[in-house]
CSV table of C-alpha atoms and ligand atoms in Angstrom, one decimal:
chain,number,residue,atom,x,y,z
A,1,UNK,CA,-12.5,-11.2,-65.6
A,2,UNK,CA,-12.8,-9.0,-62.6
A,3,UNK,CA,-16.3,-8.3,-61.3
A,4,UNK,CA,-15.1,-4.7,-61.0
A,5,UNK,CA,-15.3,-4.4,-64.7
A,6,UNK,CA,-19.0,-5.3,-64.8
A,7,UNK,CA,-21.5,-2.7,-65.7
A,8,UNK,CA,-24.3,-2.4,-63.2
A,9,UNK,CA,-27.9,-1.5,-63.7
A,10,UNK,CA,-30.1,-1.1,-60.6
A,11,UNK,CA,-33.7,-2.1,-60.7
A,12,UNK,CA,-36.0,-0.5,-58.2
A,13,UNK,CA,-38.6,-3.3,-58.0
A,14,UNK,CA,-39.2,-5.9,-55.2
A,15,UNK,CA,-36.4,-5.4,-52.7
A,16,UNK,CA,-34.4,-3.7,-55.4
A,17,UNK,CA,-31.6,-5.5,-57.2
A,18,UNK,CA,-28.6,-5.1,-59.4
A,19,UNK,CA,-28.0,-6.5,-62.9
A,20,UNK,CA,-24.2,-7.1,-63.5
A,21,UNK,CA,-23.3,-7.2,-67.1
A,22,UNK,CA,-19.9,-8.2,-68.4
A,23,UNK,CA,-18.2,-10.7,-70.6
A,24,UNK,CA,-16.9,-13.5,-68.4
A,25,UNK,CA,-18.9,-12.4,-65.3
A,26,UNK,CA,-20.6,-15.8,-65.0
A,27,UNK,CA,-17.4,-17.1,-63.2
A,28,UNK,CA,-18.0,-14.5,-60.5
A,29,UNK,CA,-21.6,-15.4,-60.0
A,30,UNK,CA,-20.9,-17.0,-56.6
A,31,UNK,CA,-18.9,-14.1,-55.3
A,32,UNK,CA,-21.7,-11.7,-56.4
A,33,UNK,CA,-24.3,-13.8,-54.7
A,34,UNK,CA,-22.4,-14.0,-51.5
A,35,UNK,CA,-22.7,-10.2,-51.3
A,36,UNK,CA,-26.5,-10.3,-51.3
A,37,UNK,CA,-27.3,-13.3,-49.1
A,38,UNK,CA,-26.2,-14.6,-45.7
A,39,UNK,CA,-27.2,-18.1,-46.8
A,40,UNK,CA,-24.5,-20.5,-47.8
A,41,UNK,CA,-26.7,-22.8,-49.8
A,42,UNK,CA,-27.6,-22.0,-53.4
A,43,UNK,CA,-29.8,-24.4,-55.4
A,44,UNK,CA,-28.9,-24.1,-59.1
A,45,UNK,CA,-31.8,-25.0,-61.4
A,46,UNK,CA,-31.1,-25.2,-65.1
A,47,UNK,CA,-31.9,-27.3,-68.2
A,48,UNK,CA,-30.0,-30.2,-69.6
A,49,UNK,CA,-28.2,-28.3,-72.4
A,50,UNK,CA,-27.2,-25.3,-70.3
A,51,UNK,CA,-26.1,-27.7,-67.5
A,52,UNK,CA,-23.7,-29.3,-69.9
A,53,UNK,CA,-22.3,-26.0,-71.2
A,54,UNK,CA,-22.2,-23.8,-68.1
A,55,UNK,CA,-23.4,-25.9,-65.1
A,56,UNK,CA,-19.9,-26.9,-64.0
A,57,UNK,CA,-18.5,-23.4,-64.1
A,58,UNK,CA,-21.4,-21.9,-62.2
A,59,UNK,CA,-21.3,-24.6,-59.6
A,60,UNK,CA,-17.6,-24.1,-59.2
A,61,UNK,CA,-18.0,-20.4,-58.8
A,62,UNK,CA,-20.6,-20.8,-56.0
A,63,UNK,CA,-18.5,-23.4,-54.2
A,64,UNK,CA,-15.4,-21.2,-54.4
A,65,UNK,CA,-17.5,-18.5,-52.7
A,66,UNK,CA,-18.3,-20.8,-49.9
A,67,UNK,CA,-21.7,-22.1,-51.0
A,68,UNK,CA,-23.1,-25.6,-51.0
A,69,UNK,CA,-24.4,-25.6,-54.6
A,70,UNK,CA,-26.6,-28.6,-55.5
A,71,UNK,CA,-27.6,-28.6,-59.1
A,72,UNK,CA,-30.8,-29.8,-60.8
A,73,UNK,CA,-31.3,-30.0,-64.6
A,74,UNK,CA,-34.6,-30.8,-66.4
A,75,UNK,CA,-34.8,-31.6,-70.1
A,76,UNK,CA,-34.3,-28.5,-72.3
A,77,UNK,CA,-37.2,-26.8,-74.0
A,78,UNK,CA,-40.6,-25.2,-73.5
A,79,UNK,CA,-42.2,-28.6,-73.0
A,80,UNK,CA,-40.6,-28.6,-69.6
A,81,UNK,CA,-42.3,-25.4,-68.4
A,82,UNK,CA,-44.9,-27.5,-66.6
A,83,UNK,CA,-46.2,-28.5,-63.2
A,84,UNK,CA,-44.4,-31.8,-63.6
A,85,UNK,CA,-41.1,-30.0,-63.7
A,86,UNK,CA,-42.1,-27.9,-60.8
A,87,UNK,CA,-42.9,-30.9,-58.7
A,88,UNK,CA,-39.5,-32.5,-59.6
A,89,UNK,CA,-37.9,-29.2,-58.5
A,90,UNK,CA,-39.7,-29.2,-55.2
A,91,UNK,CA,-38.6,-32.8,-54.6
A,92,UNK,CA,-35.0,-31.7,-55.4
A,93,UNK,CA,-35.3,-28.7,-53.0
A,94,UNK,CA,-36.6,-31.0,-50.2
A,95,UNK,CA,-33.8,-33.5,-50.8
A,96,UNK,CA,-31.2,-30.8,-50.7
A,97,UNK,CA,-32.7,-29.4,-47.5
A,98,UNK,CA,-33.2,-25.9,-49.1
A,99,UNK,CA,-35.0,-23.6,-46.6
A,100,UNK,CA,-36.4,-20.2,-46.8
A,101,UNK,CA,-33.1,-18.7,-45.7
A,102,UNK,CA,-31.4,-20.2,-48.8
A,103,UNK,CA,-31.3,-19.1,-52.4
A,104,UNK,CA,-32.4,-20.5,-55.8
A,105,UNK,CA,-30.4,-19.8,-58.8
A,106,UNK,CA,-32.0,-19.9,-62.3
A,107,UNK,CA,-29.4,-20.7,-64.9
A,108,UNK,CA,-30.4,-20.6,-68.6
A,109,UNK,CA,-33.0,-19.1,-70.9
A,110,UNK,CA,-36.5,-18.0,-70.2
A,111,UNK,CA,-37.7,-21.5,-69.4
A,112,UNK,CA,-35.4,-22.2,-66.4
A,113,UNK,CA,-35.9,-18.5,-65.4
A,114,UNK,CA,-39.7,-18.7,-65.4
A,115,UNK,CA,-40.0,-22.2,-63.8
A,116,UNK,CA,-37.2,-21.8,-61.2
A,117,UNK,CA,-38.5,-18.3,-60.4
A,118,UNK,CA,-41.9,-19.7,-59.7
A,119,UNK,CA,-40.4,-22.4,-57.6
A,120,UNK,CA,-38.6,-19.6,-55.6
A,121,UNK,CA,-41.9,-17.7,-55.3
A,122,UNK,CA,-43.6,-20.7,-53.8
A,123,UNK,CA,-41.1,-23.0,-52.0
A,124,UNK,CA,-41.7,-22.5,-48.3
A,125,UNK,CA,-43.7,-19.4,-49.3
A,126,UNK,CA,-40.9,-17.8,-51.1
A,127,UNK,CA,-37.1,-17.4,-50.9
A,128,UNK,CA,-34.4,-15.3,-52.6
A,129,UNK,CA,-33.6,-16.0,-56.2
A,130,UNK,CA,-31.0,-15.0,-58.7
A,131,UNK,CA,-31.0,-15.1,-62.5
A,132,UNK,CA,-28.1,-16.1,-64.7
A,133,UNK,CA,-29.6,-15.7,-68.1
A,134,UNK,CA,-27.8,-17.4,-71.0
A,135,UNK,CA,-30.1,-16.8,-74.0
A,136,UNK,CA,-30.4,-13.4,-75.8
A,137,UNK,CA,-34.1,-13.4,-74.9
A,138,UNK,CA,-33.5,-14.0,-71.3
A,139,UNK,CA,-30.7,-11.4,-71.1
A,140,UNK,CA,-32.7,-8.6,-72.7
A,141,UNK,CA,-36.1,-9.5,-71.4
A,142,UNK,CA,-37.2,-12.4,-69.2
A,143,UNK,CA,-34.5,-12.3,-66.5
A,144,UNK,CA,-35.7,-9.0,-65.2
A,145,UNK,CA,-39.2,-7.8,-64.2
A,146,UNK,CA,-40.2,-10.6,-61.9
A,147,UNK,CA,-42.7,-12.5,-64.1
A,148,UNK,CA,-42.4,-16.2,-63.3
A,149,UNK,CA,-44.7,-19.2,-64.0
A,150,UNK,CA,-45.5,-22.3,-65.9
A,151,UNK,CA,-47.7,-23.4,-68.8
A,152,UNK,CA,-50.8,-25.4,-68.7
A,153,UNK,CA,-52.3,-27.6,-71.4
A,154,UNK,CA,-54.9,-24.9,-71.7
A,155,UNK,CA,-52.4,-22.2,-72.5
A,156,UNK,CA,-49.0,-20.6,-71.9
A,157,UNK,CA,-48.0,-18.8,-68.7
A,158,UNK,CA,-51.4,-19.4,-67.1
A,159,UNK,CA,-50.1,-20.0,-63.6
A,160,UNK,CA,-47.5,-17.8,-62.1
A,161,UNK,CA,-46.4,-15.1,-59.7
A,162,UNK,CA,-44.6,-11.8,-59.7
A,163,UNK,CA,-41.4,-12.5,-57.8
A,164,UNK,CA,-38.4,-10.2,-58.3
A,165,UNK,CA,-34.9,-11.6,-58.3
A,166,UNK,CA,-32.3,-10.4,-55.7
A,167,UNK,CA,-29.6,-10.4,-58.3
A,168,UNK,CA,-29.1,-10.9,-62.1
A,169,UNK,CA,-25.7,-11.8,-63.6
A,170,UNK,CA,-25.6,-11.4,-67.3
A,171,UNK,CA,-22.7,-12.7,-69.3
A,172,UNK,CA,-22.9,-11.9,-73.0
A,173,UNK,CA,-20.1,-14.4,-73.8
A,174,UNK,CA,-22.6,-17.2,-73.1
A,175,UNK,CA,-24.4,-16.1,-76.3
A,176,UNK,CA,-21.5,-17.5,-78.2
A,177,UNK,CA,-22.9,-21.0,-78.0
A,178,UNK,CA,-26.5,-20.1,-78.9
A,179,UNK,CA,-27.8,-21.1,-82.3
A,180,UNK,CA,-29.0,-18.6,-84.9
A,181,UNK,CA,-32.7,-19.5,-84.3
A,182,UNK,CA,-32.4,-18.6,-80.6
A,183,UNK,CA,-30.5,-15.4,-81.5
A,184,UNK,CA,-33.3,-14.4,-83.9
A,185,UNK,CA,-35.8,-15.1,-81.1
A,186,UNK,CA,-34.0,-12.7,-78.8
A,187,UNK,CA,-33.7,-10.2,-81.6
A,188,UNK,CA,-37.4,-10.0,-82.0
A,189,UNK,CA,-37.6,-8.7,-78.4
A,190,UNK,CA,-34.7,-6.4,-79.0
A,191,UNK,CA,-36.5,-4.9,-82.0
A,192,UNK,CA,-39.7,-4.7,-79.9
A,193,UNK,CA,-37.9,-2.7,-77.3
A,194,UNK,CA,-36.5,-0.3,-79.9
A,195,UNK,CA,-40.0,0.1,-81.6
A,196,UNK,CA,-41.8,0.9,-78.4
A,197,UNK,CA,-39.2,3.1,-76.7
A,198,UNK,CA,-36.1,4.0,-78.6
A,199,UNK,CA,-35.5,5.3,-82.1
A,200,UNK,CA,-31.8,5.5,-81.1
A,201,UNK,CA,-31.7,1.7,-80.5
A,202,UNK,CA,-33.6,1.2,-83.7
A,203,UNK,CA,-31.1,3.2,-85.7
A,204,UNK,CA,-28.2,1.5,-84.0
A,205,UNK,CA,-29.6,-1.9,-85.0
A,206,UNK,CA,-30.0,-0.7,-88.5
A,207,UNK,CA,-26.4,0.5,-88.6
A,208,UNK,CA,-24.9,-2.9,-87.4
A,209,UNK,CA,-25.7,-6.0,-89.2
A,210,UNK,CA,-25.2,-8.3,-86.3
A,211,UNK,CA,-25.2,-7.7,-82.6
A,212,UNK,CA,-21.9,-9.3,-81.9
A,213,UNK,CA,-19.8,-6.2,-82.2
A,214,UNK,CA,-21.7,-4.1,-79.6
A,215,UNK,CA,-23.4,-6.8,-77.6
A,216,UNK,CA,-22.8,-5.4,-74.1
A,217,UNK,CA,-24.2,-2.0,-75.2
A,218,UNK,CA,-27.2,-3.6,-76.9
A,219,UNK,CA,-28.0,-5.8,-73.9
A,220,UNK,CA,-27.7,-2.8,-71.6
A,221,UNK,CA,-29.9,-0.5,-73.8
A,222,UNK,CA,-32.6,-3.2,-73.7
A,223,UNK,CA,-32.3,-3.8,-70.0
A,224,UNK,CA,-32.6,-0.1,-69.3
A,225,UNK,CA,-35.8,0.2,-71.5
A,226,UNK,CA,-37.4,-2.8,-69.7
A,227,UNK,CA,-36.2,-1.6,-66.3
A,228,UNK,CA,-37.7,1.8,-66.7
A,229,UNK,CA,-41.1,0.4,-67.7
A,230,UNK,CA,-41.1,-2.3,-64.9
A,231,UNK,CA,-40.1,0.2,-62.2
A,232,UNK,CA,-43.1,2.4,-63.1
A,233,UNK,CA,-45.6,-0.4,-63.4
A,234,UNK,CA,-44.4,-3.6,-61.7
A,235,UNK,CA,-47.8,-5.4,-61.9
A,236,UNK,CA,-48.7,-4.5,-65.5
A,237,UNK,CA,-51.6,-2.2,-64.7
A,238,UNK,CA,-50.8,0.2,-67.5
A,239,UNK,CA,-47.5,1.1,-69.0
A,240,UNK,CA,-46.0,-2.4,-68.8
A,241,UNK,CA,-48.6,-3.5,-71.4
A,242,UNK,CA,-46.4,-1.7,-74.0
A,243,UNK,CA,-44.0,-4.7,-73.7
A,244,UNK,CA,-46.7,-6.8,-75.3
A,245,UNK,CA,-46.2,-5.0,-78.6
A,246,UNK,CA,-46.5,-7.8,-81.3
A,247,UNK,CA,-47.5,-10.4,-78.7
A,248,UNK,CA,-51.3,-10.4,-79.0
A,249,UNK,CA,-51.0,-11.4,-82.7
A,250,UNK,CA,-47.9,-13.3,-82.0
A,251,UNK,CA,-49.6,-15.6,-79.5
A,252,UNK,CA,-52.5,-16.0,-81.9
A,253,UNK,CA,-50.0,-17.1,-84.6
A,254,UNK,CA,-48.3,-19.6,-82.3
A,255,UNK,CA,-51.7,-21.0,-81.3
A,256,UNK,CA,-52.8,-21.4,-84.9
A,257,UNK,CA,-49.6,-23.2,-85.8
A,258,UNK,CA,-49.9,-25.3,-82.6
A,259,UNK,CA,-46.5,-23.9,-81.4
A,260,UNK,CA,-44.8,-25.8,-84.2
A,261,UNK,CA,-43.1,-24.6,-87.4
A,262,UNK,CA,-42.6,-21.1,-86.0
A,263,UNK,CA,-40.5,-19.8,-83.1
A,264,UNK,CA,-41.8,-17.5,-80.5
A,265,UNK,CA,-39.6,-14.7,-81.9
A,266,UNK,CA,-40.8,-15.4,-85.5
A,267,UNK,CA,-44.4,-15.1,-84.3
A,268,UNK,CA,-43.7,-11.9,-82.4
A,269,UNK,CA,-41.9,-10.5,-85.5
A,270,UNK,CA,-44.9,-11.2,-87.7
A,271,UNK,CA,-47.3,-9.9,-85.0
A,272,UNK,CA,-45.4,-6.6,-84.8
A,273,UNK,CA,-45.3,-6.2,-88.6
A,274,UNK,CA,-49.0,-6.9,-89.0
A,275,UNK,CA,-49.9,-4.5,-86.2
A,276,UNK,CA,-47.7,-1.7,-87.5
A,277,UNK,CA,-49.2,-2.2,-91.0
A,278,UNK,CA,-52.8,-2.1,-89.8
A,279,UNK,CA,-52.4,0.9,-87.5
A,280,UNK,CA,-50.6,2.8,-90.2
A,281,UNK,CA,-53.6,2.1,-92.5
A,282,UNK,CA,-55.9,3.3,-89.8
A,283,UNK,CA,-54.0,6.6,-89.6
A,284,UNK,CA,-52.7,5.9,-86.1
A,285,UNK,CA,-49.0,5.4,-87.0
A,286,UNK,CA,-46.6,7.6,-88.9
A,287,UNK,CA,-46.4,6.7,-92.6
A,288,UNK,CA,-43.4,4.6,-93.5
A,289,UNK,CA,-43.2,2.9,-90.0
A,290,UNK,CA,-44.3,-0.5,-91.2
A,291,UNK,CA,-41.8,-0.5,-94.1
A,292,UNK,CA,-39.0,0.5,-91.7
A,293,UNK,CA,-39.9,-2.3,-89.3
A,294,UNK,CA,-40.2,-4.9,-92.0
A,295,UNK,CA,-36.7,-4.0,-93.3
A,296,UNK,CA,-35.1,-4.2,-89.8
A,297,UNK,CA,-36.8,-7.6,-89.2
A,298,UNK,CA,-35.4,-8.9,-92.5
A,299,UNK,CA,-32.0,-7.6,-91.6
A,300,UNK,CA,-32.0,-9.9,-88.6
A,301,UNK,CA,-33.4,-12.9,-90.3
A,302,UNK,CA,-37.0,-12.4,-89.2
A,303,UNK,CA,-39.9,-12.4,-91.5
A,304,UNK,CA,-42.9,-10.0,-91.5
A,305,UNK,CA,-45.0,-12.7,-93.1
A,306,UNK,CA,-45.9,-15.9,-91.2
A,307,UNK,CA,-47.9,-17.3,-94.2
A,308,UNK,CA,-51.3,-17.4,-92.3
A,309,UNK,CA,-54.5,-15.7,-93.2
A,310,UNK,CA,-54.9,-12.4,-91.3
A,311,UNK,CA,-58.6,-13.1,-90.7
A,312,UNK,CA,-57.7,-16.4,-89.0
A,313,UNK,CA,-55.0,-14.6,-86.9
A,314,UNK,CA,-57.5,-11.9,-85.8
A,315,UNK,CA,-60.1,-14.5,-84.9
A,316,UNK,CA,-57.6,-16.4,-82.8
A,317,UNK,CA,-56.5,-13.2,-81.1
A,318,UNK,CA,-60.0,-12.5,-79.8
A,319,UNK,CA,-59.4,-15.0,-77.0
A,320,UNK,CA,-56.1,-13.4,-75.8
A,321,UNK,CA,-55.8,-12.9,-72.0
A,322,UNK,CA,-55.0,-9.2,-72.7
A,323,UNK,CA,-58.7,-8.8,-73.3
A,324,UNK,CA,-60.5,-6.8,-70.7
A,325,UNK,CA,-64.3,-7.4,-70.9
A,326,UNK,CA,-65.6,-6.7,-74.4
A,327,UNK,CA,-62.6,-4.6,-75.3
A,328,UNK,CA,-59.1,-5.7,-76.3
A,329,UNK,CA,-55.9,-3.7,-75.6
A,330,UNK,CA,-53.7,-3.3,-78.7
A,331,UNK,CA,-50.2,-1.9,-78.4
A,332,UNK,CA,-49.6,0.4,-81.3
A,333,UNK,CA,-46.7,2.6,-82.5
A,334,UNK,CA,-47.2,6.3,-82.9
A,335,UNK,CA,-43.8,6.2,-84.7
A,336,UNK,CA,-40.6,4.2,-84.3
A,337,UNK,CA,-39.7,4.6,-80.6
A,338,UNK,CA,-43.1,5.8,-79.4
A,339,UNK,CA,-46.0,3.5,-78.4
A,340,UNK,CA,-49.4,3.6,-76.8
A,341,UNK,CA,-52.2,1.3,-75.7
A,342,UNK,CA,-55.2,1.5,-77.9
A,343,UNK,CA,-58.4,0.0,-76.5
A,344,UNK,CA,-60.7,-1.4,-79.2
A,345,UNK,CA,-64.1,-3.2,-78.8
A,346,UNK,CA,-63.5,-6.8,-79.9
A,347,UNK,CA,-66.2,-6.5,-82.6
A,348,UNK,CA,-64.1,-3.8,-84.3
A,349,UNK,CA,-61.0,-6.0,-84.5
A,350,UNK,CA,-61.7,-7.4,-87.9
A,351,UNK,CA,-62.4,-4.0,-89.6
A,352,UNK,CA,-59.2,-2.6,-87.9
A,353,UNK,CA,-57.2,-5.2,-89.8
A,354,UNK,CA,-59.2,-4.7,-93.0
A,355,UNK,CA,-60.8,-8.1,-92.9
B,401,NAD,N1,-40.7,-13.8,-67.5
B,401,NAD,C1,-40.8,-13.0,-68.5
B,401,NAD,O1,-40.9,-11.8,-68.3
B,401,NAD,C2,-40.6,-13.6,-69.9
B,401,NAD,C3,-40.5,-12.7,-71.0
B,401,NAD,C4,-40.3,-13.3,-72.2
B,401,NAD,C5,-40.3,-14.7,-72.4
B,401,NAD,N2,-40.5,-15.5,-71.3
B,401,NAD,C6,-40.6,-16.9,-71.4
B,401,NAD,O2,-39.3,-17.4,-71.9
B,401,NAD,C7,-39.4,-18.6,-72.5
B,401,NAD,C8,-38.5,-18.6,-73.7
B,401,NAD,O3,-37.2,-18.3,-73.4
B,401,NAD,P1,-35.9,-18.8,-74.2
B,401,NAD,O4,-36.2,-18.6,-75.6
B,401,NAD,O5,-34.7,-18.4,-73.5
B,401,NAD,O6,-36.1,-20.4,-74.1
B,401,NAD,P2,-35.3,-21.6,-73.4
B,401,NAD,O7,-34.9,-21.3,-72.0
B,401,NAD,O8,-36.0,-22.9,-73.7
B,401,NAD,O9,-33.9,-21.6,-74.2
B,401,NAD,C9,-33.9,-21.9,-75.6
B,401,NAD,C10,-32.9,-23.1,-75.9
B,401,NAD,O10,-31.6,-22.5,-75.8
B,401,NAD,C11,-30.8,-23.4,-75.0
B,401,NAD,N3,-29.8,-22.5,-74.4
B,401,NAD,C12,-29.9,-21.7,-73.4
B,401,NAD,N4,-28.8,-21.0,-73.2
B,401,NAD,C13,-27.9,-21.4,-74.2
B,401,NAD,C14,-26.5,-21.1,-74.5
B,401,NAD,N5,-25.9,-20.1,-73.9
B,401,NAD,N6,-25.9,-21.8,-75.5
B,401,NAD,C15,-26.6,-22.8,-76.2
B,401,NAD,N7,-27.9,-23.1,-75.9
B,401,NAD,C16,-28.5,-22.5,-74.9
B,401,NAD,C17,-31.7,-24.0,-74.1
B,401,NAD,O11,-31.2,-25.3,-73.6
B,401,NAD,C18,-33.0,-24.2,-74.9
B,401,NAD,O12,-32.9,-25.4,-75.7
B,401,NAD,C19,-40.8,-18.8,-72.8
B,401,NAD,O13,-41.4,-19.8,-72.0
B,401,NAD,C20,-41.5,-17.5,-72.5
B,401,NAD,O14,-42.8,-17.6,-72.1
B,401,NAD,C21,-40.7,-15.0,-70.1
């Protein structure tokens, strides 16, 4: 596949960068990287599963473009998004003599993206990094916007940095090897983007039963929605909060279930559904919105009901980091495709949800 066929979305954040989207473009990753860096050393950081599937191809592509391309893989999964992995990555970077003039390449889903991105933000006080997202979630969401970080035993994503990539190479063909659970996880974020910003995307998701047929267009529509929000509010001081739709309750659900028995996407789906239902009841959301959302979630294998008691979820949500003082910021839908931040005193949270 020629890189000339790739669609390009420019993101005006950090130093400014392009996202190249095309089926097969992963094999041109090295060539594209060579155009944005003078360095000829690219440290590829990935997880064990992605290394097996795509590590060889990506390494080959960088080597063909004249890079030295040492590769480091850590065990796949969220459990690896820790300081222990970060330390192992630093040791690898030291061994590979990676300097500030070189480049880090994050290959994989949101976990390699977040942890390798944080390594790039901190190694020798920061070096260029590039994202090659291979999960739907990473392609439509986590690979752009510059949020990087690791989890702590005390909570997810507690340590991190804003560090924008220099380049994103997004190959929808890689989604062909992703299991249905991870596709659903990504779909929760796709549906979130449609809910907060685009009725057109919402309707197009309704019209197709699966995303395979128009995957490039779907990924692009999502990237444009996220790009526009990030460009206007890189550091999440206002508008970027809209991207948290469904996440305040979603995180509470994950916490209550101890991050087992429900996927992140499943929790976000239930969080969105509960929020839409409650705000509709409070007269803040157009009637029928919650039903339309539930139906679309079901269409993509996501359930509006996580089986937990709403009172318990609301109580768990009170500790969310999106709290500011005695208020909590809720992201609500005015209608499908339109969203706003609603500030609510924490002690009004239970009545808002009718508990
Ligand atoms: N930085 C951000 O803005 C942002 C946004 C949303 C989520 N996140 C973070 O992203 C993480 C979740 O991302 P994720 O769901 O991609 O998790 P992940 O990176 O763990 O990937 C999920 C699983 O899919 C496997 N996989 C990846 N690509 C594959 C492929 N093409 N074929 C087959 N298997 C493949 C991985 O090995 C892993 O087992 C969370 O830690 C979350 O906090 C970050």
